[in-house]
mmCIF file of N, CA, C and O in Angstrom:
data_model
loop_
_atom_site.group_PDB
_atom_site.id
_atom_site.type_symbol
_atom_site.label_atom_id
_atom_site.label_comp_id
_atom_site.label_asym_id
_atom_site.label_seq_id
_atom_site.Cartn_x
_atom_site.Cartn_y
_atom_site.Cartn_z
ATOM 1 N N UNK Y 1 3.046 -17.537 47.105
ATOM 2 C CA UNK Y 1 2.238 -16.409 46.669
ATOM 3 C C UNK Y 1 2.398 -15.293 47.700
ATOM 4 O O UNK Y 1 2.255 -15.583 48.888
ATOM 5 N N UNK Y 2 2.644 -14.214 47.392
ATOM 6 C CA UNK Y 2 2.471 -13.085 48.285
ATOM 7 C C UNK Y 2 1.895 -12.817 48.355
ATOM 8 O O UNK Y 2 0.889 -13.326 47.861
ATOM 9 N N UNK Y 3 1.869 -11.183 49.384
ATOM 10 C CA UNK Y 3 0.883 -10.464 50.228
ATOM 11 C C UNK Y 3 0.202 -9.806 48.721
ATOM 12 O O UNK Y 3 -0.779 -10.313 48.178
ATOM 13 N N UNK Y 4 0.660 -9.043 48.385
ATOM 14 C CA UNK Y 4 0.508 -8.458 47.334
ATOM 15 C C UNK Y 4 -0.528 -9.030 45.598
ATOM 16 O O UNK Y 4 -1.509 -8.635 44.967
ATOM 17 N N UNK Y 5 0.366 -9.994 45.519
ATOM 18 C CA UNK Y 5 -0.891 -11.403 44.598
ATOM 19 C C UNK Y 5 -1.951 -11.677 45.114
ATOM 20 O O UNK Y 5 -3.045 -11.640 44.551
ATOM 21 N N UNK Y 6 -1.740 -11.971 46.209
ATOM 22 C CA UNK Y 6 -3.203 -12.037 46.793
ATOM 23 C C UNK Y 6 -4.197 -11.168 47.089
ATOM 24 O O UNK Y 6 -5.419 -11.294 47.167
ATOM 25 N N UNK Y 7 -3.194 -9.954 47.292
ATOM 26 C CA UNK Y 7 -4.756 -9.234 46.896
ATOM 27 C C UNK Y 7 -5.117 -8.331 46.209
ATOM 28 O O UNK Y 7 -5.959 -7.460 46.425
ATOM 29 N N UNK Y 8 -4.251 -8.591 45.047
ATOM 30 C CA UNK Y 8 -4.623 -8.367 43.659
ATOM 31 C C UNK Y 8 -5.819 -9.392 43.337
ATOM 32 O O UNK Y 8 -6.884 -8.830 43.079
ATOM 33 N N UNK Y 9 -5.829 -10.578 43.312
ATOM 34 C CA UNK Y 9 -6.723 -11.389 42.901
ATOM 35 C C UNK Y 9 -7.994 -11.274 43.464
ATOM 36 O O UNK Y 9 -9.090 -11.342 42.908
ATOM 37 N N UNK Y 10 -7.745 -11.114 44.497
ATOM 38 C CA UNK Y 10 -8.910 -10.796 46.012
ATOM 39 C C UNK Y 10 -9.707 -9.975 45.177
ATOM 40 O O UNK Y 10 -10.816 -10.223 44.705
ATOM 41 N N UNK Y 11 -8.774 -8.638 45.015
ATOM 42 C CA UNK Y 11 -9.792 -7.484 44.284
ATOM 43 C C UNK Y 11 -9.974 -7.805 42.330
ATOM 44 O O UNK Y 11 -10.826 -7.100 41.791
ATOM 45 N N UNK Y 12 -9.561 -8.338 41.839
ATOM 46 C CA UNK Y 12 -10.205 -8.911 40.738
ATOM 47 C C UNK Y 12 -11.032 -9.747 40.644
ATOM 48 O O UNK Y 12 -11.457 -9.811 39.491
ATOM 49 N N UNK Y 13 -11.611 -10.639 41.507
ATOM 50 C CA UNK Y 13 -12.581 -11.588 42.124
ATOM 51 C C UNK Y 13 -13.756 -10.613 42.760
ATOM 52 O O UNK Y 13 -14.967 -10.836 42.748
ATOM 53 N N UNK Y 14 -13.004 -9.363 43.373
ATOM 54 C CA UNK Y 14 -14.141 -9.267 43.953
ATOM 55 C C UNK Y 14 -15.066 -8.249 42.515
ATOM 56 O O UNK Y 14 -16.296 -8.216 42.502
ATOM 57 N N UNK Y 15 -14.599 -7.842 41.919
ATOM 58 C CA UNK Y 15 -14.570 -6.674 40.355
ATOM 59 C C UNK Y 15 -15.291 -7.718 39.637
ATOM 60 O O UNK Y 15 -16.467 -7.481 39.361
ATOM 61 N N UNK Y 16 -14.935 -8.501 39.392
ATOM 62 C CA UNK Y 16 -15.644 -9.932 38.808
ATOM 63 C C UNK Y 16 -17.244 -9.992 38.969
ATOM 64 O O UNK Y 16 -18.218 -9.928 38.219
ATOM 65 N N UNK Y 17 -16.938 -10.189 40.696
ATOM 66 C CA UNK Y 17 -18.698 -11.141 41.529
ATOM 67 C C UNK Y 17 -19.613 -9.597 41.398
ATOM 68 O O UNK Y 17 -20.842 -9.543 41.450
ATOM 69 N N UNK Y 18 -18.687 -8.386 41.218
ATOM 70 C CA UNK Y 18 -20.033 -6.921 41.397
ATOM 71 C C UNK Y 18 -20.228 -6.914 39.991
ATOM 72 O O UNK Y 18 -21.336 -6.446 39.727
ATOM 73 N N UNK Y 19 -19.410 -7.339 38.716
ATOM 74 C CA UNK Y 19 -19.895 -6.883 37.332
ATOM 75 C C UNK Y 19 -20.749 -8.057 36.922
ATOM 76 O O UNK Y 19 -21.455 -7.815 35.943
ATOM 77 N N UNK Y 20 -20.885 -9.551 37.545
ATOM 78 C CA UNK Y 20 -22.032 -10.480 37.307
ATOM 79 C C UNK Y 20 -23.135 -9.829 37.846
ATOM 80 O O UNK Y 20 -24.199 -9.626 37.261
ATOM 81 N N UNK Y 21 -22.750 -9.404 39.356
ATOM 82 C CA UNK Y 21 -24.406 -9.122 39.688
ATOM 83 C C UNK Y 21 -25.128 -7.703 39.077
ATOM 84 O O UNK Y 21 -26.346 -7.526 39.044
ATOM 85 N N UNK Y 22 -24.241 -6.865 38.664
ATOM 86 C CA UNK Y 22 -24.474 -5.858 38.111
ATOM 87 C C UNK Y 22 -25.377 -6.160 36.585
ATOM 88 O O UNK Y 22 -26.392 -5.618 36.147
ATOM 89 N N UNK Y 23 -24.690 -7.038 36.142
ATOM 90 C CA UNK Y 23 -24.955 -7.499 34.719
ATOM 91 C C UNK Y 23 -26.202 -8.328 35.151
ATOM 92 O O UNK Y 23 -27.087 -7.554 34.783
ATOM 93 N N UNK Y 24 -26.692 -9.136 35.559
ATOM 94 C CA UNK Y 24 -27.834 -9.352 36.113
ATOM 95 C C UNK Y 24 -28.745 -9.157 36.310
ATOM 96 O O UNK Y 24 -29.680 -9.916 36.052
ATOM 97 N N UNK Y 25 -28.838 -8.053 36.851
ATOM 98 C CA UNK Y 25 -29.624 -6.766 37.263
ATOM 99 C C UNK Y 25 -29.818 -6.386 35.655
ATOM 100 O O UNK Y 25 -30.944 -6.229 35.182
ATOM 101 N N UNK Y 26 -28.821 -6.277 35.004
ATOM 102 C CA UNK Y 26 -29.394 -4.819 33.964
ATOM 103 C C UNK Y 26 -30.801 -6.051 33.053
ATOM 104 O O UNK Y 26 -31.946 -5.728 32.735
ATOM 105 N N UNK Y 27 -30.162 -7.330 32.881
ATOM 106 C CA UNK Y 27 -31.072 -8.154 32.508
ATOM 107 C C UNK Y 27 -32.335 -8.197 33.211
ATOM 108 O O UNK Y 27 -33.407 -8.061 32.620
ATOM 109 N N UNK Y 28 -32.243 -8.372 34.391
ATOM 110 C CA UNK Y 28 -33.724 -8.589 34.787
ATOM 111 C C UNK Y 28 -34.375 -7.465 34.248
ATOM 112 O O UNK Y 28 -35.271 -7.671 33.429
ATOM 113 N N UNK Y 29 -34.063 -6.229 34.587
ATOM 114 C CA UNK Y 29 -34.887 -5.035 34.326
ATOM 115 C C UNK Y 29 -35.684 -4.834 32.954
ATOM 116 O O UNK Y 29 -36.745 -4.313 32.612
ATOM 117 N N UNK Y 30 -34.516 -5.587 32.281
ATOM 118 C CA UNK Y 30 -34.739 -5.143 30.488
ATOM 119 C C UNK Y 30 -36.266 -6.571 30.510
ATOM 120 O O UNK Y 30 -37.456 -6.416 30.235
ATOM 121 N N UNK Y 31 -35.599 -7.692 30.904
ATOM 122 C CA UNK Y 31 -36.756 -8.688 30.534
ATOM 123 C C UNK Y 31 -37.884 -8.404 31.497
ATOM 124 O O UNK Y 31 -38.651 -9.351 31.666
ATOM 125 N N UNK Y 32 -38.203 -7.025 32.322
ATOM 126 C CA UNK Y 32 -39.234 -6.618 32.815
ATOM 127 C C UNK Y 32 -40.044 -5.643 32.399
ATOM 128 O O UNK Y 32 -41.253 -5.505 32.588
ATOM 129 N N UNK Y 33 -39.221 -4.923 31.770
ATOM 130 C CA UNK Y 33 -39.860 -3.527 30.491
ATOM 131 C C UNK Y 33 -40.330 -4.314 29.386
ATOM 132 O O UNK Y 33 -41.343 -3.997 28.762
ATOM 133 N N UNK Y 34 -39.601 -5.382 29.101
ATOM 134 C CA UNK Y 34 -40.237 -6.582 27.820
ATOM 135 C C UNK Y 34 -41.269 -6.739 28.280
ATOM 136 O O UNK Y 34 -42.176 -6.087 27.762
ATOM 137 N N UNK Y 35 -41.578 -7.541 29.298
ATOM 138 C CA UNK Y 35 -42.941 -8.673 29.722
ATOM 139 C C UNK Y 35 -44.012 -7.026 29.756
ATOM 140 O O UNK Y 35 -45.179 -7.019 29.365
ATOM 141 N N UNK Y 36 -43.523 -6.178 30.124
ATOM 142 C CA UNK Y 36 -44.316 -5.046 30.957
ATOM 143 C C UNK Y 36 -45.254 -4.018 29.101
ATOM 144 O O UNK Y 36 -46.390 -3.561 28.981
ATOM 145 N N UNK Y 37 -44.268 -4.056 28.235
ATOM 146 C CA UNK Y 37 -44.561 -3.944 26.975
ATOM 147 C C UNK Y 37 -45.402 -4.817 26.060
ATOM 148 O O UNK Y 37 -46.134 -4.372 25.175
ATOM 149 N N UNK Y 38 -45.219 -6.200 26.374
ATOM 150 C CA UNK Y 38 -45.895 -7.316 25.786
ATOM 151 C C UNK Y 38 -47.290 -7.292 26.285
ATOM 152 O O UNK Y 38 -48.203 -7.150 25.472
ATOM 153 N N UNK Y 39 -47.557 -7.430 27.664
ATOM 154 C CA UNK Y 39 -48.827 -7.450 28.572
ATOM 155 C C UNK Y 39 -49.399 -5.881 27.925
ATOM 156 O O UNK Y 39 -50.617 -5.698 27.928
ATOM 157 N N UNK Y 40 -49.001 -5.406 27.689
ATOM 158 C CA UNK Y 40 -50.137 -4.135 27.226
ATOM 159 C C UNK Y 40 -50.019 -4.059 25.969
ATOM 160 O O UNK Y 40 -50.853 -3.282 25.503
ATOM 161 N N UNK Y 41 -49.182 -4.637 25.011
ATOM 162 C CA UNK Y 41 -49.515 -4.518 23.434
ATOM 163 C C UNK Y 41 -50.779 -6.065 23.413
ATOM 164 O O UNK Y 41 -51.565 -5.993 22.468
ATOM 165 N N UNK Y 42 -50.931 -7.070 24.150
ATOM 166 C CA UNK Y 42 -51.629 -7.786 24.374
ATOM 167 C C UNK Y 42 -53.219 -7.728 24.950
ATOM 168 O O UNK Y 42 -54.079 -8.608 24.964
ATOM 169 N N UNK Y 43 -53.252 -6.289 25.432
ATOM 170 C CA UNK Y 43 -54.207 -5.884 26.329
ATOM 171 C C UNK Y 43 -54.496 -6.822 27.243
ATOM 172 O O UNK Y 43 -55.632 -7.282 27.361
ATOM 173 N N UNK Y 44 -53.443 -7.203 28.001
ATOM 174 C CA UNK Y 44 -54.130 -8.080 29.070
ATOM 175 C C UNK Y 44 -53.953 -7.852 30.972
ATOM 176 O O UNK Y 44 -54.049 -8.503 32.012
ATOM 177 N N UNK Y 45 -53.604 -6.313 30.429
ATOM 178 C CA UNK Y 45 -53.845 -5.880 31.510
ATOM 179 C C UNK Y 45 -55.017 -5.200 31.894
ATOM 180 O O UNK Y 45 -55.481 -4.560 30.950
ATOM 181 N N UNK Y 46 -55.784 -5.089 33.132
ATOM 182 C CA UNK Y 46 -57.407 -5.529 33.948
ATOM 183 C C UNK Y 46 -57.274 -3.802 34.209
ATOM 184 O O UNK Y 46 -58.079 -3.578 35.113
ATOM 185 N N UNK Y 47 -56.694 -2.660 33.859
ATOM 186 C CA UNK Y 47 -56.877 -1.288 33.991
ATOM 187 C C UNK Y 47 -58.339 -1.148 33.740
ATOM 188 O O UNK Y 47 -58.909 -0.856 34.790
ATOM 189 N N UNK Y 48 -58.942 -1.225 32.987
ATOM 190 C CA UNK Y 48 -60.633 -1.055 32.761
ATOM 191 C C UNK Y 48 -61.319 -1.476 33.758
ATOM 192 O O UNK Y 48 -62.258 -0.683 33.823
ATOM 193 N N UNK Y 49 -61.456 -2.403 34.758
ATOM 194 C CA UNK Y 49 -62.031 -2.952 35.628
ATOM 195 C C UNK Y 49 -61.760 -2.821 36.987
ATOM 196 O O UNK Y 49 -62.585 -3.059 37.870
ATOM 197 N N UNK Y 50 -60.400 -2.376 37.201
ATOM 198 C CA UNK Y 50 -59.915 -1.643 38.288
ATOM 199 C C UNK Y 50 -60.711 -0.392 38.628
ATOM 200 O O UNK Y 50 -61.178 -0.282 39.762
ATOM 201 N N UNK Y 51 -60.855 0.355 37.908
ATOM 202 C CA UNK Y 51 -61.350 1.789 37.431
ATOM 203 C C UNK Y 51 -62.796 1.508 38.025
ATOM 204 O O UNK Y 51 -63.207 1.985 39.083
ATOM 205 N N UNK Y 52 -63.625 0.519 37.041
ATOM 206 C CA UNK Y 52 -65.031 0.759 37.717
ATOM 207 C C UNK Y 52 -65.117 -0.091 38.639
ATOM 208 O O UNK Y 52 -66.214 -0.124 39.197
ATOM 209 N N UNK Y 53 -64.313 -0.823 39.013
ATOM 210 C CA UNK Y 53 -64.736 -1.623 40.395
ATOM 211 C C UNK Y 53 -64.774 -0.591 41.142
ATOM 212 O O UNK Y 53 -65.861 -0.289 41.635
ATOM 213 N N UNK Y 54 -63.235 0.469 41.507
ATOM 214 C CA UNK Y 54 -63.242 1.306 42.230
ATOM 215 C C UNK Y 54 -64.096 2.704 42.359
ATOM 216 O O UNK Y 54 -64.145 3.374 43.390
ATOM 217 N N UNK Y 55 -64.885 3.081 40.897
ATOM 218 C CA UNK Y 55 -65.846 3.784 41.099
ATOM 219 C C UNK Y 55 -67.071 3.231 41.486
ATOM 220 O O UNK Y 55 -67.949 4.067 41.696
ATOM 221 N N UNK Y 56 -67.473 1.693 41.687
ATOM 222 C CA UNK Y 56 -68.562 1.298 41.740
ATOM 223 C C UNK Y 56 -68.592 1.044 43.487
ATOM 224 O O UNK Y 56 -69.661 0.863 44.069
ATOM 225 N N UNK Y 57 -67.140 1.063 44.278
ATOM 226 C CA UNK Y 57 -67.313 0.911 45.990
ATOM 227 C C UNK Y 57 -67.309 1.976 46.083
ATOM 228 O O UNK Y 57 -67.650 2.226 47.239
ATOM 229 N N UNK Y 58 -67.056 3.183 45.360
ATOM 230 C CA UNK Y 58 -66.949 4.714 46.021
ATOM 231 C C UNK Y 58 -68.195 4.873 45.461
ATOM 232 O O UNK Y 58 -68.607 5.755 46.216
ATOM 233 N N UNK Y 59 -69.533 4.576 44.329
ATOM 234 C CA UNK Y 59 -70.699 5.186 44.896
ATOM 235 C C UNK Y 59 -71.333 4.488 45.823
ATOM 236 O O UNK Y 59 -72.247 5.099 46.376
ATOM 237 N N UNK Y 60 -71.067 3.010 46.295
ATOM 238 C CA UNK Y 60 -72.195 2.886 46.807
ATOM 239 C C UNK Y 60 -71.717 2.862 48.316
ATOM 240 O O UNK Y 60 -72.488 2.279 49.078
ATOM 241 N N UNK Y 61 -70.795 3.295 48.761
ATOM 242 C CA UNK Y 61 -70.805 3.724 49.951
ATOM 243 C C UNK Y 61 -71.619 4.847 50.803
ATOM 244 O O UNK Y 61 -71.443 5.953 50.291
ATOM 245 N N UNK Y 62 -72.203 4.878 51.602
ATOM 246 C CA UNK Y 62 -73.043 5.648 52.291
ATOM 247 C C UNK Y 62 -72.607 6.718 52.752
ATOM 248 O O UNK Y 62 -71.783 6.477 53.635
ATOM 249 N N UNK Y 63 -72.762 7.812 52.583
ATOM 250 C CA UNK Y 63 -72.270 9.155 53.700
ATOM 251 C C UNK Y 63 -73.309 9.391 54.637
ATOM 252 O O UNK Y 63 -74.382 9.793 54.188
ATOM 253 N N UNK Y 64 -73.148 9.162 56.210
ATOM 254 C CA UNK Y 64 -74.004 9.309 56.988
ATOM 255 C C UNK Y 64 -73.943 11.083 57.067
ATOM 256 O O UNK Y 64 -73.164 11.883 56.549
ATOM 257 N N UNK Y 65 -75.089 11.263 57.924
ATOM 258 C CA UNK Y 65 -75.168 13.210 58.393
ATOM 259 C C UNK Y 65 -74.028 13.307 59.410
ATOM 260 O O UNK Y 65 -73.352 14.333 59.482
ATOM 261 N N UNK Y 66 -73.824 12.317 60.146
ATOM 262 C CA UNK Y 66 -73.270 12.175 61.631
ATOM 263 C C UNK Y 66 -72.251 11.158 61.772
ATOM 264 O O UNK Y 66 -72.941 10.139 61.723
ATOM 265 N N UNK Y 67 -71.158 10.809 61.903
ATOM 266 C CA UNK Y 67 -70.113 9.881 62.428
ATOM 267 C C UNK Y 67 -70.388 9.448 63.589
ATOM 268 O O UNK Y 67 -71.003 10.007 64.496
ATOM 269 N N UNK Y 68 -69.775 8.124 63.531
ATOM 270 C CA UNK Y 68 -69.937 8.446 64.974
ATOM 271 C C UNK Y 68 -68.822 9.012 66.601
ATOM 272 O O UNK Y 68 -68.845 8.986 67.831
ATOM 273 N N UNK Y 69 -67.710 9.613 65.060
ATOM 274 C CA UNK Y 69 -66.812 10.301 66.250
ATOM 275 C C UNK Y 69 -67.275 11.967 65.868
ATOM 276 O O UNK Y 69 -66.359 12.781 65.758
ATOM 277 N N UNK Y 70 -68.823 12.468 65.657
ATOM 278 C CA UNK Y 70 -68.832 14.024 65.754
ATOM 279 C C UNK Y 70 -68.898 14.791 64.212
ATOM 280 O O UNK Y 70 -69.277 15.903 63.845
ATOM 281 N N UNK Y 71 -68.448 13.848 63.665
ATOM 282 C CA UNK Y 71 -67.657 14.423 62.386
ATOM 283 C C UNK Y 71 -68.796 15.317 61.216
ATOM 284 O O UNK Y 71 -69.649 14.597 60.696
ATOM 285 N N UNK Y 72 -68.800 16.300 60.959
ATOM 286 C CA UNK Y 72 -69.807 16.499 59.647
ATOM 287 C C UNK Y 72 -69.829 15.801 58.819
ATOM 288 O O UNK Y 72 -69.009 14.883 58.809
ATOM 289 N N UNK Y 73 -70.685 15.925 57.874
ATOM 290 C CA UNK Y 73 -71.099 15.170 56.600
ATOM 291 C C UNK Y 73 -70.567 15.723 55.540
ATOM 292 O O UNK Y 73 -70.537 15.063 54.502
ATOM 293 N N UNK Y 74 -69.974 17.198 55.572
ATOM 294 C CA UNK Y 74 -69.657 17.462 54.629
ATOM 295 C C UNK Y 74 -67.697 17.322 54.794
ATOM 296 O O UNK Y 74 -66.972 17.263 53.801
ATOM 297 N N UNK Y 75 -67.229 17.297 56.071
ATOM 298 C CA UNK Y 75 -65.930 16.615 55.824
ATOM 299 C C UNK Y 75 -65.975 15.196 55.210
ATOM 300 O O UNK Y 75 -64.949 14.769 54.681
ATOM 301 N N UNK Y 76 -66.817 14.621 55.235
ATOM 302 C CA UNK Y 76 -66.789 13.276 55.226
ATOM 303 C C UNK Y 76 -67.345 13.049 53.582
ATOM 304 O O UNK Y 76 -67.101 12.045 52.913
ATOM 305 N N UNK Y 77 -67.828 13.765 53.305
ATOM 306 C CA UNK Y 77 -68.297 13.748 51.850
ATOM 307 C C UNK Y 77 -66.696 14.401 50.848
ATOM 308 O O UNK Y 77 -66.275 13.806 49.856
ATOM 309 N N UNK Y 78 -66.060 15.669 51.405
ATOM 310 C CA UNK Y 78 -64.937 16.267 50.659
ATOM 311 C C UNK Y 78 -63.613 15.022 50.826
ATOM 312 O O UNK Y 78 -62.733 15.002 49.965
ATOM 313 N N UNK Y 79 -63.584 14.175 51.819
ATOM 314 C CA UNK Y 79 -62.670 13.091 52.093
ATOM 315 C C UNK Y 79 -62.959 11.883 50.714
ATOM 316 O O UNK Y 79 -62.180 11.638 49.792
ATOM 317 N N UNK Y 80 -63.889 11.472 50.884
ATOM 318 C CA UNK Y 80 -64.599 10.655 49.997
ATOM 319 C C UNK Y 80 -64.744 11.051 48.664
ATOM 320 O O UNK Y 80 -64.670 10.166 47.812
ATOM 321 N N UNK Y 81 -65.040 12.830 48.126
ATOM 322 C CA UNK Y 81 -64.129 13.020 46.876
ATOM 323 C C UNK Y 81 -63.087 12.865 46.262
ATOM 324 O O UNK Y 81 -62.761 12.476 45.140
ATOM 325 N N UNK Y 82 -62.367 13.400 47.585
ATOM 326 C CA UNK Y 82 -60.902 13.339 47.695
ATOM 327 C C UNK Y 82 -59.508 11.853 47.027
ATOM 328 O O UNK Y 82 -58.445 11.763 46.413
ATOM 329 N N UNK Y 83 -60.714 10.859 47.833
ATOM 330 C CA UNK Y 83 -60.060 9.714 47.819
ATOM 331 C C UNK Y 83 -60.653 9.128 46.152
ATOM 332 O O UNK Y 83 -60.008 8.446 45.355
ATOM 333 N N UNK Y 84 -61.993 9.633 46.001
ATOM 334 C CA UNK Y 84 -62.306 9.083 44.673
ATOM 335 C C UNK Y 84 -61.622 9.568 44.083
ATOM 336 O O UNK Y 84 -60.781 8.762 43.684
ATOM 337 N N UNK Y 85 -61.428 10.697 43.685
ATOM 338 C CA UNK Y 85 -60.897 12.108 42.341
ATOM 339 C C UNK Y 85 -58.757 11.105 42.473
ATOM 340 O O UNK Y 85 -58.002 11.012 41.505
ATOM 341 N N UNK Y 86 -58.474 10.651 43.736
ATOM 342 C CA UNK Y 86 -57.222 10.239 43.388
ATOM 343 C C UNK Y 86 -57.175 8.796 42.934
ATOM 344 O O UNK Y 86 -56.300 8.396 42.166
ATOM 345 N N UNK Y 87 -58.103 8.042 43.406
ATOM 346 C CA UNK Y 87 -58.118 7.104 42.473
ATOM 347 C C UNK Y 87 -58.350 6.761 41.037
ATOM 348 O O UNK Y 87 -57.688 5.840 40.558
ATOM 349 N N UNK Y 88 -59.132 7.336 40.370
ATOM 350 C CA UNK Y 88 -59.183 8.174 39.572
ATOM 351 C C UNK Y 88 -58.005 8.393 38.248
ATOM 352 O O UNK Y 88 -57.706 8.023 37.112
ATOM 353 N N UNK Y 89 -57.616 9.316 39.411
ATOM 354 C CA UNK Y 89 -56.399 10.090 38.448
ATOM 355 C C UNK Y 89 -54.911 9.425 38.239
ATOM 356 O O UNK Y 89 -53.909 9.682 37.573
ATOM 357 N N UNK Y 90 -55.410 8.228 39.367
ATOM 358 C CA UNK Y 90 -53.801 7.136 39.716
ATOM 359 C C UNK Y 90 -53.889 6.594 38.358
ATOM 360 O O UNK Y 90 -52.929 6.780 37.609
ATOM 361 N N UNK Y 91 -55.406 5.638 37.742
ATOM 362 C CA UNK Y 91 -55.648 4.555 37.319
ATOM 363 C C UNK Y 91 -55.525 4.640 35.799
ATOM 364 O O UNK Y 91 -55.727 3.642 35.107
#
């Protein structure tokens, strides 16, 4: 066998092992948009409860007047909108 056969084959082997894993890949993805389609034509995804869990720790958290590194109450209140209004808008 020559220099040449050999690495012809080399590189058809290697064209081979990238179009399995390539092909692989395109599968997983597809049987992940499936499962990801099924779970919500199923409603069994927990979006409703995420939502008010997370509005129910953002009211009952406390805004003190005072930090205790200095801080106002009203940075600390616009932070705490802040973080609610994006959770929120993620969910």
């Amino acid at each position: 066998m020559t220099i040449t056969q050999m690495l012809s084959q080399s590189g058809l082997l290697t064209l081979l092992g990238m179009a399995v894993v390539f092909s692989f890949l395109i599968i997983m993805i597809l049987c992940m948009n499936l499962l990801r389609i099924c779970v919500h034509a199923l409603k069994l995804d927990k979006e409703e409860a995420k939502t008010t869990s997370a509005q129910s720790t953002v009211a009952k958290t406390p805004v003190a007047t005072t930090t205790p590194q200095g801080q106002d109450s009203a940075v600390v209140a616009a932070i705490a909108a802040a973080v609610h209004d994006k959770i929120i808008n993620n969910a």
